[in-house]
Amino acid sequence: MGATATQTKEYREEDLPAYTPMPWTLQEIRDAIPARLFQKDPVYELTILSRDITLCAAFWYLATFIDPYFKSATAAQLLTPGGAELARWATWGVYWWFQGLVFMGIWVFGHECGHGAFSDSKLLNDVVGFLVHCFTWTPYFSWKISHHRHHVNHGSMERDEVYVPRTRSDLGIPDEKEGYKIDYSEFFHDSPIWTLGELIVQQVIAWPAYLMFNATGQRSYPKFTNHFTPNSILFTKAQRNLVLMSDAGLLVVFYATYLGFQKYGLAEVTKYYLVPVFEVSQWFIMITYLHHTAPYMPHYRNKEWNFQRGAAGTVDRDFLGWQGTFFLHNMAHFHVVHHFFPKMPFFNGPEGTKALKALIGEHYHRSENFSFPELYDTFKKCRFVENDGDVVFYRDKLGHATTRPADAYFTKTIKTD
């Protein structure tokens, strides 16, 4: 009689796939990318930005018909009273989905400008970037500064700016020793509902919490590090006036929003503007979290880190299919090459990625999984890394990893059940 259940294979660290850091120099990688892909085209980018602004205005105009139509006699004849109300909010939901994507696409141009990928003119970059980021409630100069530091230090446990993994000691989890078993349920809730709740909280507050309190940022920074205080550790003395300009730009937008409340009412401003702005925060966190977090991607300490290894520690995602391509300008689809060469214009991402992948092979990461279940799965599997080791990988709620450093980088063996 055959077995009715399969036995779970015992977890052993030494059975995991071994990872060896990439050997190429940055110059070798740069030489593999055609030089023409670094040429900027501000006229083309302004054309696409104008298209986005036109779409924004068109969606806004069409939304003005939603409430009048569903409250009209025609709608009452076609639908039951309850059905008309349900259809009204469903239509608002369609508006919020697409207008949120348009707002996010406009935000992407601010990101492009901050890297100097929009134009060779620093003035044009900063004017366009400042305007579109203020519109989407982002402190342009302040975030540009910290985001640059993130790029030059990505993947470094000691110096990266954001999405720095928590360690065992950060969570109070003791090191495992021979014959000593840790009950990980003491540190992590096993319930999928609880995990989903944690994930939702992250999605809702992570972006403002990072800007205001350095949440998920570099843990070596002092408490109350933020993007709005000119004397923050994030900035040099020479950058303080830029921080004040970012603050002033946001204050103008906040005041204009307040005037909108006074004239049109809180509900109207929220429906047309604030919900899409809030969606920018959600899309941004979801996309960047999935770019920079995966159980098979390494983080580095000390001498094992270099720029190109950190840049390769990102993942391209087929985010929302055609909608991600059209509305978000391939920001999610071709992020790895962007980390190597942030000044490469977004429209050259596909060809640049092809050339990069041809050189680095298995060190290039791409996931074609649907983004929403992938978000939950990644959040579940990427909980912490080890306190020591120059090459480390995320572990899940059971203390299990999916990849380990090759023997030359493997400092110790963790045994769990």
GROMACS .gro file of C-alpha atoms in nm:
model
  417
    1MET     CA    1   0.000   0.000   0.000
    2GLY     CA    2   0.147   0.336  -0.107
    3ALA     CA    3   0.218   0.624   0.127
    4THR     CA    4  -0.064   0.873   0.157
    5ALA     CA    5   0.150   1.169   0.260
    6THR     CA    6   0.492   1.296   0.160
    7GLN     CA    7   0.748   1.365   0.426
    8THR     CA    8   0.888   1.717   0.447
    9LYS     CA    9   1.257   1.717   0.364
   10GLU     CA   10   1.471   1.818   0.659
   11TYR     CA   11   1.612   2.168   0.620
   12ARG     CA   12   1.989   2.174   0.605
   13GLU     CA   13   2.187   2.488   0.534
   14GLU     CA   14   2.455   2.302   0.342
   15ASP     CA   15   2.196   2.177   0.090
   16LEU     CA   16   2.106   2.528  -0.024
   17PRO     CA   17   2.227   2.664  -0.360
   18ALA     CA   18   2.563   2.836  -0.311
   19TYR     CA   19   2.616   3.194  -0.427
   20THR     CA   20   2.945   3.345  -0.544
   21PRO     CA   21   2.953   3.726  -0.583
   22MET     CA   22   2.995   3.862  -0.933
   23PRO     CA   23   3.357   3.916  -1.047
   24TRP     CA   24   3.329   4.192  -1.311
   25THR     CA   25   3.458   4.544  -1.263
   26LEU     CA   26   3.226   4.837  -1.321
   27GLN     CA   27   3.432   4.941  -1.623
   28GLU     CA   28   3.391   4.598  -1.781
   29ILE     CA   29   3.016   4.626  -1.736
   30ARG     CA   30   3.010   4.982  -1.868
   31ASP     CA   31   3.202   4.876  -2.179
   32ALA     CA   32   2.931   4.617  -2.255
   33ILE     CA   33   2.662   4.886  -2.283
   34PRO     CA   34   2.637   5.077  -2.615
   35ALA     CA   35   2.735   5.440  -2.561
   36ARG     CA   36   2.432   5.570  -2.751
   37LEU     CA   37   2.204   5.438  -2.475
   38PHE     CA   38   2.331   5.714  -2.244
   39GLN     CA   39   2.226   5.994  -2.479
   40LYS     CA   40   1.943   6.201  -2.332
   41ASP     CA   41   1.644   6.332  -2.525
   42PRO     CA   42   1.462   6.598  -2.322
   43VAL     CA   43   1.228   6.679  -2.611
   44TYR     CA   44   1.104   6.320  -2.619
   45GLU     CA   45   1.074   6.307  -2.241
   46LEU     CA   46   0.884   6.636  -2.231
   47THR     CA   47   0.650   6.493  -2.495
   48ILE     CA   48   0.575   6.188  -2.280
   49LEU     CA   49   0.536   6.408  -1.970
   50SER     CA   50   0.293   6.627  -2.164
   51ARG     CA   51   0.100   6.316  -2.258
   52ASP     CA   52   0.077   6.220  -1.891
   53ILE     CA   53  -0.042   6.565  -1.790
   54THR     CA   54  -0.303   6.554  -2.067
   55LEU     CA   55  -0.423   6.214  -1.945
   56CYS     CA   56  -0.439   6.350  -1.591
   57ALA     CA   57  -0.655   6.642  -1.704
   58ALA     CA   58  -0.875   6.414  -1.917
   59PHE     CA   59  -0.939   6.169  -1.634
   60TRP     CA   60  -1.007   6.459  -1.399
   61TYR     CA   61  -1.260   6.605  -1.647
   62LEU     CA   62  -1.434   6.273  -1.702
   63ALA     CA   63  -1.462   6.225  -1.326
   64THR     CA   64  -1.674   6.540  -1.303
   65PHE     CA   65  -1.956   6.343  -1.470
   66ILE     CA   66  -1.955   6.054  -1.222
   67ASP     CA   67  -2.165   6.198  -0.939
   68PRO     CA   68  -2.411   6.394  -1.158
   69TYR     CA   69  -2.482   6.091  -1.377
   70PHE     CA   70  -2.541   5.838  -1.099
   71LYS     CA   71  -2.762   6.083  -0.914
   72SER     CA   72  -2.964   6.160  -1.226
   73ALA     CA   73  -3.309   6.033  -1.322
   74THR     CA   74  -3.154   5.829  -1.604
   75ALA     CA   75  -2.940   5.629  -1.366
   76ALA     CA   76  -3.236   5.581  -1.132
   77GLN     CA   77  -3.436   5.431  -1.419
   78LEU     CA   78  -3.158   5.192  -1.518
   79LEU     CA   79  -3.044   5.084  -1.171
   80THR     CA   80  -3.196   5.024  -0.831
   81PRO     CA   81  -3.114   5.296  -0.575
   82GLY     CA   82  -2.860   5.071  -0.408
   83GLY     CA   83  -2.723   4.957  -0.742
   84ALA     CA   84  -2.673   5.316  -0.858
   85GLU     CA   85  -2.473   5.397  -0.544
   86LEU     CA   86  -2.261   5.085  -0.585
   87ALA     CA   87  -2.198   5.165  -0.951
   88ARG     CA   88  -2.104   5.522  -0.858
   89TRP     CA   89  -1.833   5.414  -0.618
   90ALA     CA   90  -1.715   5.143  -0.856
   91THR     CA   91  -1.669   5.413  -1.121
   92TRP     CA   92  -1.477   5.627  -0.874
   93GLY     CA   93  -1.262   5.320  -0.812
   94VAL     CA   94  -1.180   5.300  -1.184
   95TYR     CA   95  -1.088   5.669  -1.180
   96TRP     CA   96  -0.865   5.624  -0.876
   97TRP     CA   97  -0.688   5.324  -1.028
   98PHE     CA   98  -0.597   5.494  -1.353
   99GLN     CA   99  -0.544   5.843  -1.216
  100GLY     CA  100  -0.318   5.694  -0.948
  101LEU     CA  101  -0.112   5.530  -1.220
  102VAL     CA  102  -0.094   5.859  -1.412
  103PHE     CA  103   0.018   6.042  -1.097
  104MET     CA  104   0.281   5.773  -1.042
  105GLY     CA  105   0.402   5.812  -1.400
  106ILE     CA  106   0.434   6.187  -1.346
  107TRP     CA  107   0.629   6.114  -1.026
  108VAL     CA  108   0.866   5.893  -1.230
  109PHE     CA  109   0.977   6.201  -1.424
  110GLY     CA  110   1.082   6.365  -1.098
  111HIS     CA  111   1.287   6.055  -1.023
  112GLU     CA  112   1.436   6.075  -1.373
  113CYS     CA  113   1.525   6.440  -1.322
  114GLY     CA  114   1.681   6.373  -0.984
  115HIS     CA  115   1.928   6.136  -1.147
  116GLY     CA  116   2.009   6.377  -1.430
  117ALA     CA  117   1.865   6.130  -1.684
  118PHE     CA  118   1.605   6.374  -1.815
  119SER     CA  119   1.842   6.628  -1.967
  120ASP     CA  120   2.206   6.739  -1.973
  121SER     CA  121   2.081   7.069  -1.828
  122LYS     CA  122   2.091   7.062  -1.449
  123LEU     CA  123   1.853   7.358  -1.439
  124LEU     CA  124   1.593   7.185  -1.658
  125ASN     CA  125   1.625   6.866  -1.451
  126ASP     CA  126   1.571   7.050  -1.125
  127VAL     CA  127   1.286   7.273  -1.245
  128VAL     CA  128   1.086   6.984  -1.393
  129GLY     CA  129   1.171   6.748  -1.108
  130PHE     CA  130   1.083   7.003  -0.841
  131LEU     CA  131   0.744   7.080  -0.997
  132VAL     CA  132   0.627   6.723  -1.054
  133HIS     CA  133   0.752   6.598  -0.718
  134CYS     CA  134   0.584   6.882  -0.530
  135PHE     CA  135   0.260   6.797  -0.713
  136THR     CA  136   0.289   6.439  -0.586
  137TRP     CA  137   0.394   6.541  -0.231
  138THR     CA  138   0.761   6.447  -0.251
  139PRO     CA  139   1.047   6.670  -0.122
  140TYR     CA  140   1.244   6.680  -0.448
  141PHE     CA  141   1.589   6.802  -0.343
  142SER     CA  142   1.589   6.628  -0.004
  143TRP     CA  143   1.493   6.290  -0.148
  144LYS     CA  144   1.721   6.339  -0.448
  145ILE     CA  145   2.017   6.368  -0.207
  146SER     CA  146   1.933   6.061   0.003
  147HIS     CA  147   1.832   5.861  -0.304
  148HIS     CA  148   2.170   5.929  -0.464
  149ARG     CA  149   2.338   5.794  -0.150
  150HIS     CA  150   2.116   5.485  -0.174
  151HIS     CA  151   2.235   5.424  -0.529
  152VAL     CA  152   2.605   5.456  -0.452
  153ASN     CA  153   2.574   5.226  -0.148
  154HIS     CA  154   2.301   4.982  -0.245
  155GLY     CA  155   2.336   4.637  -0.094
  156SER     CA  156   2.575   4.754   0.180
  157MET     CA  157   2.461   4.665   0.528
  158GLU     CA  158   2.667   4.949   0.674
  159ARG     CA  159   2.592   5.235   0.431
  160ASP     CA  160   2.273   5.180   0.230
  161GLU     CA  161   2.000   5.437   0.285
  162VAL     CA  162   1.680   5.232   0.264
  163TYR     CA  163   1.547   4.876   0.279
  164VAL     CA  164   1.834   4.779   0.506
  165PRO     CA  165   1.755   4.427   0.636
  166ARG     CA  166   1.696   4.378   1.003
  167THR     CA  167   1.938   4.142   1.175
  168ARG     CA  168   1.888   3.876   1.440
  169SER     CA  169   2.000   4.120   1.707
  170ASP     CA  170   1.765   4.392   1.576
  171LEU     CA  171   1.474   4.154   1.642
  172GLY     CA  172   1.615   4.009   1.962
  173ILE     CA  173   1.655   3.660   1.811
  174PRO     CA  174   1.950   3.474   1.967
  175ASP     CA  175   2.211   3.298   1.754
  176GLU     CA  176   2.151   2.929   1.714
  177LYS     CA  177   2.405   2.699   1.866
  178GLU     CA  178   2.469   2.329   1.831
  179GLY     CA  179   2.180   2.145   1.991
  180TYR     CA  180   1.990   2.464   2.070
  181LYS     CA  181   1.657   2.510   1.896
  182ILE     CA  182   1.487   2.847   1.870
  183ASP     CA  183   1.110   2.876   1.879
  184TYR     CA  184   1.069   3.135   1.606
  185SER     CA  185   0.698   3.168   1.684
  186GLU     CA  186   0.808   3.373   1.985
  187PHE     CA  187   0.935   3.638   1.746
  188PHE     CA  188   0.701   3.605   1.446
  189HIS     CA  189   0.328   3.546   1.423
  190ASP     CA  190   0.247   3.243   1.209
  191SER     CA  191  -0.103   3.351   1.107
  192PRO     CA  192  -0.135   3.451   0.738
  193ILE     CA  193  -0.392   3.710   0.843
  194TRP     CA  194  -0.142   3.867   1.082
  195THR     CA  195   0.127   3.867   0.813
  196LEU     CA  196  -0.114   4.028   0.569
  197GLY     CA  197  -0.196   4.291   0.830
  198GLU     CA  198   0.174   4.368   0.880
  199LEU     CA  199   0.213   4.398   0.504
  200ILE     CA  200  -0.081   4.636   0.472
  201VAL     CA  201   0.060   4.857   0.748
  202GLN     CA  202   0.394   4.864   0.567
  203GLN     CA  203   0.228   4.964   0.240
  204VAL     CA  204   0.021   5.239   0.399
  205ILE     CA  205   0.280   5.414   0.615
  206ALA     CA  206   0.627   5.317   0.487
  207TRP     CA  207   0.683   5.608   0.248
  208PRO     CA  208   0.580   5.894   0.482
  209ALA     CA  209   0.743   5.709   0.774
  210TYR     CA  210   1.072   5.688   0.582
  211LEU     CA  211   1.063   6.059   0.495
  212MET     CA  212   0.965   6.167   0.846
  213PHE     CA  213   1.129   5.907   1.073
  214ASN     CA  214   1.384   5.714   0.862
  215ALA     CA  215   1.174   5.394   0.889
  216THR     CA  216   1.344   5.107   0.697
  217GLY     CA  217   1.646   5.336   0.659
  218GLN     CA  218   2.005   5.306   0.777
  219ARG     CA  219   1.997   5.199   1.142
  220SER     CA  220   2.324   5.367   1.228
  221TYR     CA  221   2.155   5.707   1.193
  222PRO     CA  222   2.036   5.884   1.508
  223LYS     CA  223   1.671   5.894   1.612
  224PHE     CA  224   1.448   6.154   1.447
  225THR     CA  225   1.650   6.148   1.124
  226ASN     CA  226   1.422   6.286   0.854
  227HIS     CA  227   1.409   6.456   0.513
  228PHE     CA  228   1.268   6.790   0.630
  229THR     CA  229   1.522   6.915   0.884
  230PRO     CA  230   1.811   7.100   0.713
  231ASN     CA  231   2.065   6.992   0.975
  232SER     CA  232   1.970   6.623   0.943
  233ILE     CA  233   2.258   6.378   0.915
  234LEU     CA  234   2.131   6.308   0.563
  235PHE     CA  235   2.258   6.645   0.438
  236THR     CA  236   2.575   6.850   0.429
  237LYS     CA  237   2.585   7.218   0.524
  238ALA     CA  238   2.602   7.306   0.154
  239GLN     CA  239   2.275   7.121   0.092
  240ARG     CA  240   2.068   7.286   0.363
  241ASN     CA  241   1.920   7.555   0.139
  242LEU     CA  242   1.803   7.283  -0.102
  243VAL     CA  243   1.623   7.112   0.185
  244LEU     CA  244   1.451   7.439   0.272
  245MET     CA  245   1.347   7.479  -0.093
  246SER     CA  246   1.192   7.131  -0.085
  247ASP     CA  247   1.007   7.216   0.235
  248ALA     CA  248   0.884   7.546   0.088
  249GLY     CA  249   0.758   7.375  -0.228
  250LEU     CA  250   0.556   7.126  -0.026
  251LEU     CA  251   0.416   7.399   0.197
  252VAL     CA  252   0.288   7.582  -0.113
  253VAL     CA  253   0.118   7.264  -0.235
  254PHE     CA  254  -0.030   7.195   0.109
  255TYR     CA  255  -0.162   7.550   0.125
  256ALA     CA  256  -0.313   7.520  -0.223
  257THR     CA  257  -0.478   7.197  -0.110
  258TYR     CA  258  -0.616   7.375   0.196
  259LEU     CA  259  -0.761   7.646  -0.029
  260GLY     CA  260  -0.919   7.367  -0.233
  261PHE     CA  261  -1.082   7.236   0.084
  262GLN     CA  262  -1.220   7.583   0.154
  263LYS     CA  263  -1.365   7.626  -0.195
  264TYR     CA  264  -1.474   7.275  -0.297
  265GLY     CA  265  -1.493   7.083   0.030
  266LEU     CA  266  -1.286   6.803   0.179
  267ALA     CA  267  -1.478   6.526   0.003
  268GLU     CA  268  -1.429   6.670  -0.346
  269VAL     CA  269  -1.057   6.740  -0.306
  270THR     CA  270  -1.009   6.394  -0.158
  271LYS     CA  271  -1.188   6.219  -0.445
  272TYR     CA  272  -1.017   6.407  -0.726
  273TYR     CA  273  -0.668   6.465  -0.586
  274LEU     CA  274  -0.580   6.319  -0.247
  275VAL     CA  275  -0.668   5.957  -0.326
  276PRO     CA  276  -0.443   5.951  -0.638
  277VAL     CA  277  -0.165   6.120  -0.437
  278PHE     CA  278  -0.204   5.852  -0.170
  279GLU     CA  279  -0.180   5.588  -0.444
  280VAL     CA  280   0.158   5.727  -0.547
  281SER     CA  281   0.283   5.639  -0.201
  282GLN     CA  282   0.142   5.286  -0.227
  283TRP     CA  283   0.273   5.215  -0.577
  284PHE     CA  284   0.612   5.357  -0.485
  285ILE     CA  285   0.650   5.138  -0.177
  286MET     CA  286   0.522   4.825  -0.350
  287ILE     CA  287   0.747   4.868  -0.653
  288THR     CA  288   1.063   4.964  -0.467
  289TYR     CA  289   1.015   4.699  -0.198
  290LEU     CA  290   0.991   4.431  -0.467
  291HIS     CA  291   1.289   4.579  -0.650
  292HIS     CA  292   1.515   4.562  -0.347
  293THR     CA  293   1.386   4.260  -0.157
  294ALA     CA  294   1.403   3.892  -0.247
  295PRO     CA  295   1.525   3.582  -0.058
  296TYR     CA  296   1.778   3.500  -0.333
  297MET     CA  297   1.946   3.842  -0.340
  298PRO     CA  298   2.255   3.903  -0.127
  299HIS     CA  299   2.349   4.191   0.099
  300TYR     CA  300   2.714   4.260   0.172
  301ARG     CA  301   2.936   4.374   0.454
  302ASN     CA  302   3.289   4.509   0.464
  303LYS     CA  303   3.526   4.425   0.178
  304GLU     CA  304   3.282   4.203  -0.012
  305TRP     CA  305   3.066   4.498  -0.110
  306ASN     CA  306   3.132   4.703  -0.421
  307PHE     CA  307   2.909   4.921  -0.634
  308GLN     CA  308   2.845   4.669  -0.909
  309ARG     CA  309   2.764   4.386  -0.669
  310GLY     CA  310   2.517   4.611  -0.491
  311ALA     CA  311   2.362   4.721  -0.820
  312ALA     CA  312   2.311   4.358  -0.924
  313GLY     CA  313   2.124   4.297  -0.597
  314THR     CA  314   1.797   4.425  -0.744
  315VAL     CA  315   1.510   4.255  -0.930
  316ASP     CA  316   1.325   4.354  -1.245
  317ARG     CA  317   0.950   4.293  -1.219
  318ASP     CA  318   0.681   4.269  -1.485
  319PHE     CA  319   0.469   4.507  -1.283
  320LEU     CA  320   0.105   4.530  -1.402
  321GLY     CA  321   0.196   4.422  -1.755
  322TRP     CA  322   0.106   4.683  -2.019
  323GLN     CA  323  -0.013   4.926  -1.756
  324GLY     CA  324   0.328   4.929  -1.592
  325THR     CA  325   0.492   4.979  -1.930
  326PHE     CA  326   0.259   5.256  -2.048
  327PHE     CA  327   0.181   5.451  -1.732
  328LEU     CA  328   0.500   5.392  -1.530
  329HIS     CA  329   0.747   5.417  -1.818
  330ASN     CA  330   0.912   5.081  -1.751
  331MET     CA  331   1.030   5.193  -1.407
  332ALA     CA  332   0.949   4.853  -1.259
  333HIS     CA  333   1.034   4.645  -1.564
  334PHE     CA  334   1.395   4.759  -1.606
  335HIS     CA  335   1.525   4.865  -1.266
  336VAL     CA  336   1.846   4.659  -1.251
  337VAL     CA  337   2.020   4.845  -1.533
  338HIS     CA  338   1.899   5.168  -1.373
  339HIS     CA  339   2.092   5.080  -1.058
  340PHE     CA  340   2.406   5.024  -1.260
  341PHE     CA  341   2.359   5.338  -1.470
  342PRO     CA  342   2.107   5.579  -1.312
  343LYS     CA  343   2.174   5.848  -1.572
  344MET     CA  344   2.057   5.621  -1.855
  345PRO     CA  345   1.719   5.755  -1.982
  346PHE     CA  346   1.422   5.533  -1.900
  347PHE     CA  347   1.336   5.471  -2.265
  348ASN     CA  348   1.668   5.291  -2.317
  349GLY     CA  349   1.605   5.053  -2.028
  350PRO     CA  350   1.496   4.755  -2.244
  351GLU     CA  351   1.803   4.761  -2.469
  352GLY     CA  352   2.038   4.840  -2.181
  353THR     CA  353   1.898   4.545  -1.986
  354LYS     CA  354   1.953   4.312  -2.281
  355ALA     CA  355   2.321   4.412  -2.303
  356LEU     CA  356   2.368   4.388  -1.925
  357LYS     CA  357   2.207   4.044  -1.903
  358ALA     CA  358   2.427   3.915  -2.187
  359LEU     CA  359   2.734   3.991  -1.974
  360ILE     CA  360   2.639   3.910  -1.614
  361GLY     CA  361   2.408   3.615  -1.687
  362GLU     CA  362   2.280   3.447  -1.371
  363HIS     CA  363   2.367   3.755  -1.165
  364TYR     CA  364   2.081   3.935  -1.338
  365HIS     CA  365   1.747   3.882  -1.160
  366ARG     CA  366   1.401   3.908  -1.312
  367SER     CA  367   1.069   3.787  -1.180
  368GLU     CA  368   0.766   3.743  -1.403
  369ASN     CA  369   0.538   3.647  -1.115
  370PHE     CA  370   0.221   3.848  -1.063
  371SER     CA  371   0.312   4.137  -0.836
  372PHE     CA  372   0.044   4.118  -0.565
  373PRO     CA  373   0.093   3.754  -0.452
  374GLU     CA  374   0.467   3.807  -0.500
  375LEU     CA  375   0.450   4.096  -0.256
  376TYR     CA  376   0.297   3.874   0.013
  377ASP     CA  377   0.536   3.588  -0.058
  378THR     CA  378   0.841   3.815  -0.043
  379PHE     CA  379   0.726   3.977   0.279
  380LYS     CA  380   0.679   3.632   0.434
  381LYS     CA  381   1.021   3.501   0.328
  382CYS     CA  382   1.236   3.809   0.393
  383ARG     CA  383   1.235   3.872   0.768
  384PHE     CA  384   1.596   3.908   0.882
  385VAL     CA  385   1.961   3.837   0.806
  386GLU     CA  386   2.246   3.707   1.020
  387ASN     CA  387   2.442   3.932   1.254
  388ASP     CA  388   2.771   3.834   1.096
  389GLY     CA  389   2.907   3.725   0.759
  390ASP     CA  390   3.022   3.943   0.470
  391VAL     CA  391   2.761   3.794   0.233
  392VAL     CA  392   2.416   3.739   0.383
  393PHE     CA  393   2.070   3.637   0.263
  394TYR     CA  394   1.725   3.686   0.406
  395ARG     CA  395   1.568   3.424   0.630
  396ASP     CA  396   1.199   3.352   0.678
  397LYS     CA  397   0.986   3.313   0.991
  398LEU     CA  398   1.138   2.971   1.058
  399GLY     CA  399   1.495   3.097   1.026
  400HIS     CA  400   1.530   2.927   0.687
  401ALA     CA  401   1.712   3.075   0.389
  402THR     CA  402   1.675   2.985   0.020
  403THR     CA  403   2.036   3.060  -0.076
  404ARG     CA  404   2.366   3.055   0.106
  405PRO     CA  405   2.706   3.211   0.034
  406ALA     CA  406   2.960   2.984  -0.136
  407ASP     CA  407   3.197   2.809   0.102
  408ALA     CA  408   3.461   3.081   0.073
  409TYR     CA  409   3.209   3.331   0.213
  410PHE     CA  410   3.016   3.095   0.440
  411THR     CA  411   3.106   3.183   0.797
  412LYS     CA  412   2.889   2.939   0.988
  413THR     CA  413   2.617   2.676   0.954
  414ILE     CA  414   2.277   2.730   1.104
  415LYS     CA  415   2.078   2.417   1.180
  416THR     CA  416   1.702   2.444   1.217
  417ASP     CA  417   1.415   2.203   1.195
   0.00000   0.00000   0.00000
